[in-house]
CSV table of C-alpha atoms in Angstrom, one decimal:
chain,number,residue,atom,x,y,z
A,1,UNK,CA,213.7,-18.1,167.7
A,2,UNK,CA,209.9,-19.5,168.1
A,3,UNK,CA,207.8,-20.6,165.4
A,4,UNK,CA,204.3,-20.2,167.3
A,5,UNK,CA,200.9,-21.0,166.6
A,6,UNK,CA,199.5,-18.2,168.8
A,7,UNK,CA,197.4,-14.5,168.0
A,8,UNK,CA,198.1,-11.2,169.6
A,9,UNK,CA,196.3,-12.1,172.3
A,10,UNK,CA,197.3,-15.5,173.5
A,11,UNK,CA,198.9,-15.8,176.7
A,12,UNK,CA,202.1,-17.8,176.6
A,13,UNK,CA,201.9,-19.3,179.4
A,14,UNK,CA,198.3,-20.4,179.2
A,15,UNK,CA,197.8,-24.1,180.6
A,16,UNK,CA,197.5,-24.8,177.1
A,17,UNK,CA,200.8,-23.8,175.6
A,18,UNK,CA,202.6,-26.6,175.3
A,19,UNK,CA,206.5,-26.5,174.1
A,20,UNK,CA,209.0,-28.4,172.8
A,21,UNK,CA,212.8,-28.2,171.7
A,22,UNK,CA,215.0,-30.4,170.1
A,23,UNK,CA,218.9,-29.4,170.6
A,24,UNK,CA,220.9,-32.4,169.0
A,25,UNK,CA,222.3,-34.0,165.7
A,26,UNK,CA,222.0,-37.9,164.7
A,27,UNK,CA,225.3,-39.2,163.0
A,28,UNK,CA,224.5,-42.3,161.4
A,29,UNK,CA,223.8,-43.9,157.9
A,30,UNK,CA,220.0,-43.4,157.7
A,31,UNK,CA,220.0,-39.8,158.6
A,32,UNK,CA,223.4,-38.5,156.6
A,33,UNK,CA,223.1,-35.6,154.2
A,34,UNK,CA,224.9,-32.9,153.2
A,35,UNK,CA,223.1,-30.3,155.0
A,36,UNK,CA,223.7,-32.1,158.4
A,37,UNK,CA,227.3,-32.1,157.2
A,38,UNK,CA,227.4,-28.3,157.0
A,39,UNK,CA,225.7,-28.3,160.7
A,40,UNK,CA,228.0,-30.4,162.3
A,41,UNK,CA,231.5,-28.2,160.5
A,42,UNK,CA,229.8,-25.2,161.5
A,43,UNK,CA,229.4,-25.7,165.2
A,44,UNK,CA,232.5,-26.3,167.8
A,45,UNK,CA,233.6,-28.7,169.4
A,46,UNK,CA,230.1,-30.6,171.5
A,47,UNK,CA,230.3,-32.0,174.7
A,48,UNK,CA,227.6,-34.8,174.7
A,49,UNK,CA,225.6,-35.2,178.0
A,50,UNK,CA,223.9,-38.0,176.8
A,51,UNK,CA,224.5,-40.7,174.0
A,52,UNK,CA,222.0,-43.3,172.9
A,53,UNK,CA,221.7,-45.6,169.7
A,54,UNK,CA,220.5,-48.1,168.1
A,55,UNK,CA,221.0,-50.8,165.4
A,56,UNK,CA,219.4,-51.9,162.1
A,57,UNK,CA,219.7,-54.9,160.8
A,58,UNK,CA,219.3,-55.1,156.5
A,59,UNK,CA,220.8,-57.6,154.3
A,60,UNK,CA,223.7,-59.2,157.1
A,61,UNK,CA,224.7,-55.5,158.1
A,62,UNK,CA,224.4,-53.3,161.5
A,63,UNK,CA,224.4,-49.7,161.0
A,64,UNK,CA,223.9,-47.7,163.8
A,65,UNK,CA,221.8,-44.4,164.5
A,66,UNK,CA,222.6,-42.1,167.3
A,67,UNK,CA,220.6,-39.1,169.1
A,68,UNK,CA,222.4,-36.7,171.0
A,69,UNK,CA,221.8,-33.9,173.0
A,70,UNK,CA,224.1,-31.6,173.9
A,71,UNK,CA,225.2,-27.9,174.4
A,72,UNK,CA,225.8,-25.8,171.3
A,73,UNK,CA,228.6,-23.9,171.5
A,74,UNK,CA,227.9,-21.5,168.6
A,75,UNK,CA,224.4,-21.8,167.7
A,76,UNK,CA,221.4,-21.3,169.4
A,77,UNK,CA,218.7,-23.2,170.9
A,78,UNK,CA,215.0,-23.4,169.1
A,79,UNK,CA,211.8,-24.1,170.3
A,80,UNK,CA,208.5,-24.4,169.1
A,81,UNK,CA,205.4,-23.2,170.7
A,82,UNK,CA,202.0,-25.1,170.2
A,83,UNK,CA,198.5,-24.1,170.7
A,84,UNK,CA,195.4,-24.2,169.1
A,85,UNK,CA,195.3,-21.2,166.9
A,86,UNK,CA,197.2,-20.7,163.4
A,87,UNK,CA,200.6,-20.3,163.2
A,88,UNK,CA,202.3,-17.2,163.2
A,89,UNK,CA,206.6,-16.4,164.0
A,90,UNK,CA,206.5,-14.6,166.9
A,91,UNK,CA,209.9,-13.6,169.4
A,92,UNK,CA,208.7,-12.9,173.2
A,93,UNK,CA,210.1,-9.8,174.0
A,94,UNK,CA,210.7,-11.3,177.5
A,95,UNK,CA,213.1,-14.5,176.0
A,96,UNK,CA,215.4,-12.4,174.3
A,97,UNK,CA,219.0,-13.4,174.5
A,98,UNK,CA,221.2,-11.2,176.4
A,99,UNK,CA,224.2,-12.6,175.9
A,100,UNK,CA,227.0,-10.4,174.2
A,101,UNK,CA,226.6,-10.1,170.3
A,102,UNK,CA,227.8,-13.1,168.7
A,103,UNK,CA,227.7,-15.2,172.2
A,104,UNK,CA,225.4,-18.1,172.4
A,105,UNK,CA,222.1,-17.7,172.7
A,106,UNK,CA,220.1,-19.6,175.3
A,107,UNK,CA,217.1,-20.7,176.6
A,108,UNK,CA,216.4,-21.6,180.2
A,109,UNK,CA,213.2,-23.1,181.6
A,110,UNK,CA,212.0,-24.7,184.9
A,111,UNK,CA,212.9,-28.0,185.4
A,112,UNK,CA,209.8,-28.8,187.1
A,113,UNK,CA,208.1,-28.1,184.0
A,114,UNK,CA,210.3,-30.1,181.5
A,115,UNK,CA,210.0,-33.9,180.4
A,116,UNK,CA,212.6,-35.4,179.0
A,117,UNK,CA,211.4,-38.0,176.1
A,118,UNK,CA,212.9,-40.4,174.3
A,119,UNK,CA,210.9,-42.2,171.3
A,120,UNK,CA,211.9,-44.7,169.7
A,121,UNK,CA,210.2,-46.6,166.3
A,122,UNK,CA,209.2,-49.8,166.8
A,123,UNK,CA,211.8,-52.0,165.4
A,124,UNK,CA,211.3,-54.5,162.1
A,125,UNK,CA,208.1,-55.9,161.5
A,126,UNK,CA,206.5,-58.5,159.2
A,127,UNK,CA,204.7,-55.7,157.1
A,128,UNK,CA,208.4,-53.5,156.4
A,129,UNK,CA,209.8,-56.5,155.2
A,130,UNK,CA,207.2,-57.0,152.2
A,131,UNK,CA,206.9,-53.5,151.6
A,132,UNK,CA,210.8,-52.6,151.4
A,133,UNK,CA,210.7,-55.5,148.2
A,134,UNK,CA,207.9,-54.3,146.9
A,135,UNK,CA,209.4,-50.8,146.5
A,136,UNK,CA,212.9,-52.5,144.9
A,137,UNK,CA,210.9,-54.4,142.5
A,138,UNK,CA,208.9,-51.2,141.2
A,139,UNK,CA,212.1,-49.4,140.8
A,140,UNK,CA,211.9,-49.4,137.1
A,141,UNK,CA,208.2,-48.0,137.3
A,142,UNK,CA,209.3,-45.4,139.8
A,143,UNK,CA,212.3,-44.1,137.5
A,144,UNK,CA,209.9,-44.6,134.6
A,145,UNK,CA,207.1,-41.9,136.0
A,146,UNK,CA,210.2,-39.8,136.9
A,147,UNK,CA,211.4,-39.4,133.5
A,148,UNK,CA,207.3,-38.6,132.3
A,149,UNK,CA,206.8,-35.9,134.6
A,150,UNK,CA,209.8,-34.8,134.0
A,151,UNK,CA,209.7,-34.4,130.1
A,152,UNK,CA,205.8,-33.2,130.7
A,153,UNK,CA,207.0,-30.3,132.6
A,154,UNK,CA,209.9,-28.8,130.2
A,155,UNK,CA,206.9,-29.3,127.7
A,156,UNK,CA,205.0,-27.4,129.3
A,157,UNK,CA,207.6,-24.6,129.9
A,158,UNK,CA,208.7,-25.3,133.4
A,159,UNK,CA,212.2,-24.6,134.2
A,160,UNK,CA,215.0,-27.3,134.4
A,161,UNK,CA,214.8,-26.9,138.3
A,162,UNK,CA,210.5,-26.7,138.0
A,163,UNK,CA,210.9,-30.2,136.4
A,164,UNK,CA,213.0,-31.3,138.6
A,165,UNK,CA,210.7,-30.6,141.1
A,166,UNK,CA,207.9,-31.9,139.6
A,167,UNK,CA,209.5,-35.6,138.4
A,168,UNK,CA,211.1,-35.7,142.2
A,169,UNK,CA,207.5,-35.4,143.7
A,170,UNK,CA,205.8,-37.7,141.0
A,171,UNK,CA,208.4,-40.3,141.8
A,172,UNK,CA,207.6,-40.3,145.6
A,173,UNK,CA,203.9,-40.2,145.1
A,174,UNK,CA,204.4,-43.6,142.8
A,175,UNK,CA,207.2,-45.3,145.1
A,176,UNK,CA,203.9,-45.0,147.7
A,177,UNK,CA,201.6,-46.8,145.9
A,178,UNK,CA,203.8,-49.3,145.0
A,179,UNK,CA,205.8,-50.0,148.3
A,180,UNK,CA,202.8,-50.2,150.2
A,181,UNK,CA,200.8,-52.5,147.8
A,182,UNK,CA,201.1,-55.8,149.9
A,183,UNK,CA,199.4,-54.2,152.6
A,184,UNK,CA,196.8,-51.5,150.4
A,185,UNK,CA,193.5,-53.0,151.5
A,186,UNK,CA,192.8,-53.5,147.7
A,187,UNK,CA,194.8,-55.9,147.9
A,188,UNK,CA,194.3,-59.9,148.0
A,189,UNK,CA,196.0,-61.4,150.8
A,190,UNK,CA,196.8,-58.1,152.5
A,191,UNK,CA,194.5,-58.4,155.8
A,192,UNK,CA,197.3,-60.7,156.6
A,193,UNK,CA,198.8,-57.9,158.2
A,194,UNK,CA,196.7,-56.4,160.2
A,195,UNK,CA,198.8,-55.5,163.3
A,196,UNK,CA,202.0,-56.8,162.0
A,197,UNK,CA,204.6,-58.1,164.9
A,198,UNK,CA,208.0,-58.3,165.1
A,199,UNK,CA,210.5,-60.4,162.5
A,200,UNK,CA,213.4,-62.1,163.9
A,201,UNK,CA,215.5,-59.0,162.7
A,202,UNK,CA,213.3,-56.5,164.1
A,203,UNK,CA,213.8,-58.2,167.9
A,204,UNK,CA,217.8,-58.5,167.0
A,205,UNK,CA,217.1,-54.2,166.7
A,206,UNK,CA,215.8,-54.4,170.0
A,207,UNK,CA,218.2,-56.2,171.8
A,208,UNK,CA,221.0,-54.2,170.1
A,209,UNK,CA,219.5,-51.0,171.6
A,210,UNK,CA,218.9,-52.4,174.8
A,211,UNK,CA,222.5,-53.5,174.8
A,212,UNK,CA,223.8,-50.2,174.0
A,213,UNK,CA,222.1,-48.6,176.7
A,214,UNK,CA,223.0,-51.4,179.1
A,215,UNK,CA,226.6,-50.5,177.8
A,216,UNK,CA,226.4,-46.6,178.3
A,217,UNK,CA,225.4,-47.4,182.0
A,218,UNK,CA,229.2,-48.6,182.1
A,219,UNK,CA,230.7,-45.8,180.3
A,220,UNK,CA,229.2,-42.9,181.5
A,221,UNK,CA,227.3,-43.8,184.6
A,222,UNK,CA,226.8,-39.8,185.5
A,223,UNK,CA,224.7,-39.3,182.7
A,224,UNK,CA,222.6,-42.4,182.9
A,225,UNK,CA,219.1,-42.9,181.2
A,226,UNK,CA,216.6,-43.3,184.3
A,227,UNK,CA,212.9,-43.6,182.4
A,228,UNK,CA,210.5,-43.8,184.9
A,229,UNK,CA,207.6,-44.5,182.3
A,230,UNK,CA,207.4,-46.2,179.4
A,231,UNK,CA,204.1,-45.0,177.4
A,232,UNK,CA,203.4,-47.5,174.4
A,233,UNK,CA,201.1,-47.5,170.9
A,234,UNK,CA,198.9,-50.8,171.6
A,235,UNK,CA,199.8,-52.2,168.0
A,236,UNK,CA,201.8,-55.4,168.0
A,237,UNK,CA,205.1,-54.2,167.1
A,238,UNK,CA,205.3,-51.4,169.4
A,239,UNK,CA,204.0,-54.0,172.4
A,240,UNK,CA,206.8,-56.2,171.5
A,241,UNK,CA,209.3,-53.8,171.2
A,242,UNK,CA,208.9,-51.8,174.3
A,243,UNK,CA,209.2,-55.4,176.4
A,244,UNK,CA,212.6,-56.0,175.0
A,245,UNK,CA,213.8,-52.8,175.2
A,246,UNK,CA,213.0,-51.8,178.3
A,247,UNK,CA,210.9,-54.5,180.3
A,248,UNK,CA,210.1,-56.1,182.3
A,249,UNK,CA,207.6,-53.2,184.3
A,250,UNK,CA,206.0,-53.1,187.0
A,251,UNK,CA,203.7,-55.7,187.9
A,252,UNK,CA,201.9,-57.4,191.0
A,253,UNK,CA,205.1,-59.6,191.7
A,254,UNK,CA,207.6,-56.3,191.1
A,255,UNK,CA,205.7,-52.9,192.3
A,256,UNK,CA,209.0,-51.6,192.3
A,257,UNK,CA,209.8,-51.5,188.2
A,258,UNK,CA,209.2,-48.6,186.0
A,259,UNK,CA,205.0,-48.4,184.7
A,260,UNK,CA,203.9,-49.4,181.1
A,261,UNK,CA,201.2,-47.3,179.8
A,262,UNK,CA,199.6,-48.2,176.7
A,263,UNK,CA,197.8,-45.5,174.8
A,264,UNK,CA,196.1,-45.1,171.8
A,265,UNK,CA,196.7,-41.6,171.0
A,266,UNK,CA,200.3,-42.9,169.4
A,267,UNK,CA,199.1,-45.2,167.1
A,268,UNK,CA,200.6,-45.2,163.6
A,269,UNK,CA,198.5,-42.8,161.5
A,270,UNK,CA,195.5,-44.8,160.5
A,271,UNK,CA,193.7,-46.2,157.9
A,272,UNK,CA,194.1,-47.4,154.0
A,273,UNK,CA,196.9,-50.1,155.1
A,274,UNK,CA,195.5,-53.4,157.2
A,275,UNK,CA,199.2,-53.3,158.9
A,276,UNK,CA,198.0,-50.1,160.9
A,277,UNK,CA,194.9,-51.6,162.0
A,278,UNK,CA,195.4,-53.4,165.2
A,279,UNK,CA,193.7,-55.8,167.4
A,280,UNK,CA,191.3,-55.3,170.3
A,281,UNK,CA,193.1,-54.2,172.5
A,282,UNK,CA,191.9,-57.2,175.2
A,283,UNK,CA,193.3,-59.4,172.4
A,284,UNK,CA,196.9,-57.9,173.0
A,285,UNK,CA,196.3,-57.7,176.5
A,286,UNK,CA,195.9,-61.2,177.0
A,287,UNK,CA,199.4,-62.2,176.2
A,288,UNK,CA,201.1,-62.4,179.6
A,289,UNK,CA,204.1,-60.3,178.4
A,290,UNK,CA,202.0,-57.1,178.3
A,291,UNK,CA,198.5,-58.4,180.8
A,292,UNK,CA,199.6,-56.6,183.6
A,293,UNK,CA,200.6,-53.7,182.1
A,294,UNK,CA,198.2,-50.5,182.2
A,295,UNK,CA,195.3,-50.4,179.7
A,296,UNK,CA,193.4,-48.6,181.9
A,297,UNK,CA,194.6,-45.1,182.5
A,298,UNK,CA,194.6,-44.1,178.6
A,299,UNK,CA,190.5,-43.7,178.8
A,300,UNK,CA,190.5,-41.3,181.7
A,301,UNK,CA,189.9,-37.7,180.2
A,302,UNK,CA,190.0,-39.2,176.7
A,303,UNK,CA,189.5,-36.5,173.7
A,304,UNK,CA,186.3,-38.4,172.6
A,305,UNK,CA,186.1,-34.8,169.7
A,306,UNK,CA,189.4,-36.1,167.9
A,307,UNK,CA,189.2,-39.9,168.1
A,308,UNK,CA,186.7,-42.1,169.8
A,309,UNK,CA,188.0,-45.1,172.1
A,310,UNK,CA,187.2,-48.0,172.0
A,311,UNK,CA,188.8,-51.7,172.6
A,312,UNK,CA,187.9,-52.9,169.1
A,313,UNK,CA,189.8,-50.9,166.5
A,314,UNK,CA,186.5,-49.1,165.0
A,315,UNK,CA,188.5,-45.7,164.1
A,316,UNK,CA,190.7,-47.6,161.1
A,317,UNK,CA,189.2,-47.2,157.9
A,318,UNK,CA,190.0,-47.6,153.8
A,319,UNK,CA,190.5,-44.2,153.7
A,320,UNK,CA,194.1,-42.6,155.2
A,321,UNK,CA,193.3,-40.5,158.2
A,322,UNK,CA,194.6,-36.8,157.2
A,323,UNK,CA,197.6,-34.8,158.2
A,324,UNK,CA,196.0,-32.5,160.0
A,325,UNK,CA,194.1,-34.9,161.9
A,326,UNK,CA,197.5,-36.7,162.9
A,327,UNK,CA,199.0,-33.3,163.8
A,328,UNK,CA,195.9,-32.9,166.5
A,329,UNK,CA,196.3,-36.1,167.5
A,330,UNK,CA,199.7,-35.9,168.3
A,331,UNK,CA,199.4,-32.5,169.9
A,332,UNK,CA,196.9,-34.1,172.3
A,333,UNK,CA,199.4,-36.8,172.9
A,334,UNK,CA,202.4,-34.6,173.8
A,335,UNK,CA,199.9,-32.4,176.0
A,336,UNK,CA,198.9,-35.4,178.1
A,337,UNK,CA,202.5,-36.5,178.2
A,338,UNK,CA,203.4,-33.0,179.6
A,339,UNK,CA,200.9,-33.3,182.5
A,340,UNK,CA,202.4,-36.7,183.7
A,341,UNK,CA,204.5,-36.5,186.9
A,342,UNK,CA,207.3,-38.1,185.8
A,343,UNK,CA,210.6,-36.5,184.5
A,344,UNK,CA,211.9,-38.6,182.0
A,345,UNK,CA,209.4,-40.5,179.4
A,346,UNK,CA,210.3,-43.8,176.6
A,347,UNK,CA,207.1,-43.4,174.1
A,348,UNK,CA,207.6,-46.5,171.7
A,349,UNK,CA,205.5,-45.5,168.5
A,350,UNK,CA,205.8,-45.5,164.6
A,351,UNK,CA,207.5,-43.6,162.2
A,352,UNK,CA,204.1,-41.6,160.2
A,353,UNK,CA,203.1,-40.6,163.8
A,354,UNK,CA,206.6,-39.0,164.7
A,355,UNK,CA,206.9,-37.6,160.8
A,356,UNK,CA,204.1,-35.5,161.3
A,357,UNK,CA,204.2,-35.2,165.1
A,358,UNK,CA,207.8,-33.3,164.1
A,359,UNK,CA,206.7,-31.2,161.3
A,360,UNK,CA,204.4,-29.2,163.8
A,361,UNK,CA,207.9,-28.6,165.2
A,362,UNK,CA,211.2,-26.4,164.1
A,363,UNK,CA,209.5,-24.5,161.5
A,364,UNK,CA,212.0,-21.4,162.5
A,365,UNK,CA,215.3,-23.4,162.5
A,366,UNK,CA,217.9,-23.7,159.9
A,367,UNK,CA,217.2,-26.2,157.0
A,368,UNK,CA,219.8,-28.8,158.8
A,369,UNK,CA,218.5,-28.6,162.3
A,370,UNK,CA,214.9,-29.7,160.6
A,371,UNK,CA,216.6,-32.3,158.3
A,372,UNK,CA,217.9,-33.7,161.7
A,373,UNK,CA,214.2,-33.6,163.9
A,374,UNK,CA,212.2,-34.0,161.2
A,375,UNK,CA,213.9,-36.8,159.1
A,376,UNK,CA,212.1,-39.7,158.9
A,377,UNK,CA,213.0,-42.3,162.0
A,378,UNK,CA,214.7,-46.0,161.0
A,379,UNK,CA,213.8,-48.9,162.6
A,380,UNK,CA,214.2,-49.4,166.3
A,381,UNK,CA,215.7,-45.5,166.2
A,382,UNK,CA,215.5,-43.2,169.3
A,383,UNK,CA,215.5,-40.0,169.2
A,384,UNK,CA,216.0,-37.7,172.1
A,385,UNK,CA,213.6,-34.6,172.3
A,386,UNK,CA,213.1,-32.0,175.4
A,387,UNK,CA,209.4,-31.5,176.1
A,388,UNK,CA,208.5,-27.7,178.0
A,389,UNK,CA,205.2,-27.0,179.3
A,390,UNK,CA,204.4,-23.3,180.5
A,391,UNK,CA,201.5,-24.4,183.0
């Protein structure tokens, strides 16, 4: 099944087709629901080909959040297909299964053409930590609006269910406002933030991941992660947690180590709060942990239309940048990714940029199989994705 933003007329295997599919559940505590439940009984038995986690640290705890990929046994693969046009739900006649009736249904591509890609959030910064209180202190308001819109609607002759709705979306719109206070621009105190780095927790995430990775080496050495790029969002707490997770890279003493390429088109979805407004860039390059790693390459062929570039962050602003501009954005991103040589991709970023980057995504699949890609990513979480581009 495709869910395809294409016409009658595009060509799907235009250079501009870019693809991506996400076969896999996460079993931990911050992506558990019911309808992931119902996934996982209703497939047989997986056989995991590869198996990486990490940890998150919250009040003396370690829970633990895994991605998979695997083969499903019963279901089928899904894939989305991206270009620039609206979206339609299209099925190429020449991808049809032919496997028996009821048999899985699969997909197969060229390898040359597919990029594996793990991102991972950056882990625990300075700015969560403030914001996570904020949102337990304004509990009472939260519930309080609930119960309003709530009673509003059955006044105003919604249905039970209508109501329930409406309060559900009031309380989210006021748990925003209030968890992100400390760091609203309005507020006193709040530039304090402005490219938030790591806590002491948040680099505990990192080495936990690392550590479980180092650890899977050991356990299953046939199915071992070999990144030969990491690409990086040039705010603070992605910096920082892309050198403990998988530093050091390559530099003028070790030409041998995997490349770090910082790039600007993964930056948190900007604007509103200071903690997603980061430094010049030649300020965060001057820290010998990241100098040597490469600034450069991110300008070449830069889409100058969607966002301009520049080492001093001129593009944040009070104002929130929009969905759809974050879904171009990230298109661009994953259709520079594709182009790149190598075979198997880290891309440390934030958790608004892989929200929305995800909802372009899986708009065909069940209900579970989008609660899975599309749920929103904890702290120093990877998630493994399969990235196909048709040329």
């Amino acid at each position: 099944m495709w869910a395809t933003k294409v016409d009658s007329n595009t060509d799907l295997n235009s250079p501009q087709a870019t693809s991506i599919f996400h076969r896999g559940v996460s079993d931990g505590s911050v992506l558990h629901s019911s309808k992931i439940s119902q996934l996982q009984a209703s497939m047989a038995p997986l056989t995991p080909l590869h198996d990486l986690g990490s940890s998150t640290f919250e009040g003396g705890t370690v829970t633990t959040s895994f991605a998979h990929i695997h083969l499903k046994k019963q279901s089928s693969l899904r894939m989305s297909v991206v270009t620039e046009d609206d979206a339609v739900s299209v099925t190429p006649p020449d991808l049809e299964p032919s496997s028996p009736k009821g048999g899985p249904k699969l997909s197969v591509f060229l390898g040359s053409r597919c990029t594996r890609v793990h991102f991972v959030r950056h882990a625990e910064g300075f700015h969560n930590v403030v914001t996570r209180q904020a949102g337990r202190k304004a509990e009472a308001v939260i519930k309080a609006a609930q119960e309003e819109a709530k009673k509003k609607a059955l006044a105003d002759g919604k249905s039970p269910q209508e109501a329930e709705a409406l309060a559900k979306a009031a309380a989210v719109k006021v748990e925003r406002v209030e968890e992100n206070r400390p760091v609203h621009h309005a507020t006193p105190g709040a530039e304090d933030y402005t490219d938030a780095e790591l806590t002491e927790a948040g680099r505990n995430q990192c080495y936990a991941l690392r550590g479980k990775m180092d650890r899977n080496l050991v356990i299953d050495p046939l199915h071992r992660t070999h990144i030969d790029l990491v690409v990086v969002s040039p705010l603070r707490r992605c910096l920082e947690t892309a050198d403990i997770i998988f530093g050091p890279g390559c530099s003028s003493t070790r030409p041998d180590l995997k490349p770090f390429l910082v790039n600007d088109l993964c930056r948190e979805r900007y604007g509103e709060f200071y903690c997603d407004k980061r430094r010049a860039m030649s300020e965060n390059k001057k820290d010998p942990r990241f100098g040597e790693w490469d600034w450069e390459t991110q300008a070449e062929d830069w889409p100058s239309k969607c966002m301009l570039f520049s080492d001093e962050d001129t593009t944040w602003k009070p104002e929130r940048e929009t969905d759809e501009h974050v879904h171009e954005r990230a298109m661009l991103f994953l259709q520079w990714l594709a182009k790149r040589p190598e075979r198997e991709v880290a891309v440390v970023t934030h958790s608004s940029f892989l929200k929305n980057l995800f909802k372009v995504f899986g708009g065909e699949t069940s209900e579970a199989d989008q609660d899975v890609l599309r749920a929103l990513p904890a702290n120093c979480e990877l998630r493994t994705v399969v990235l196909c581009h048709h040329g």
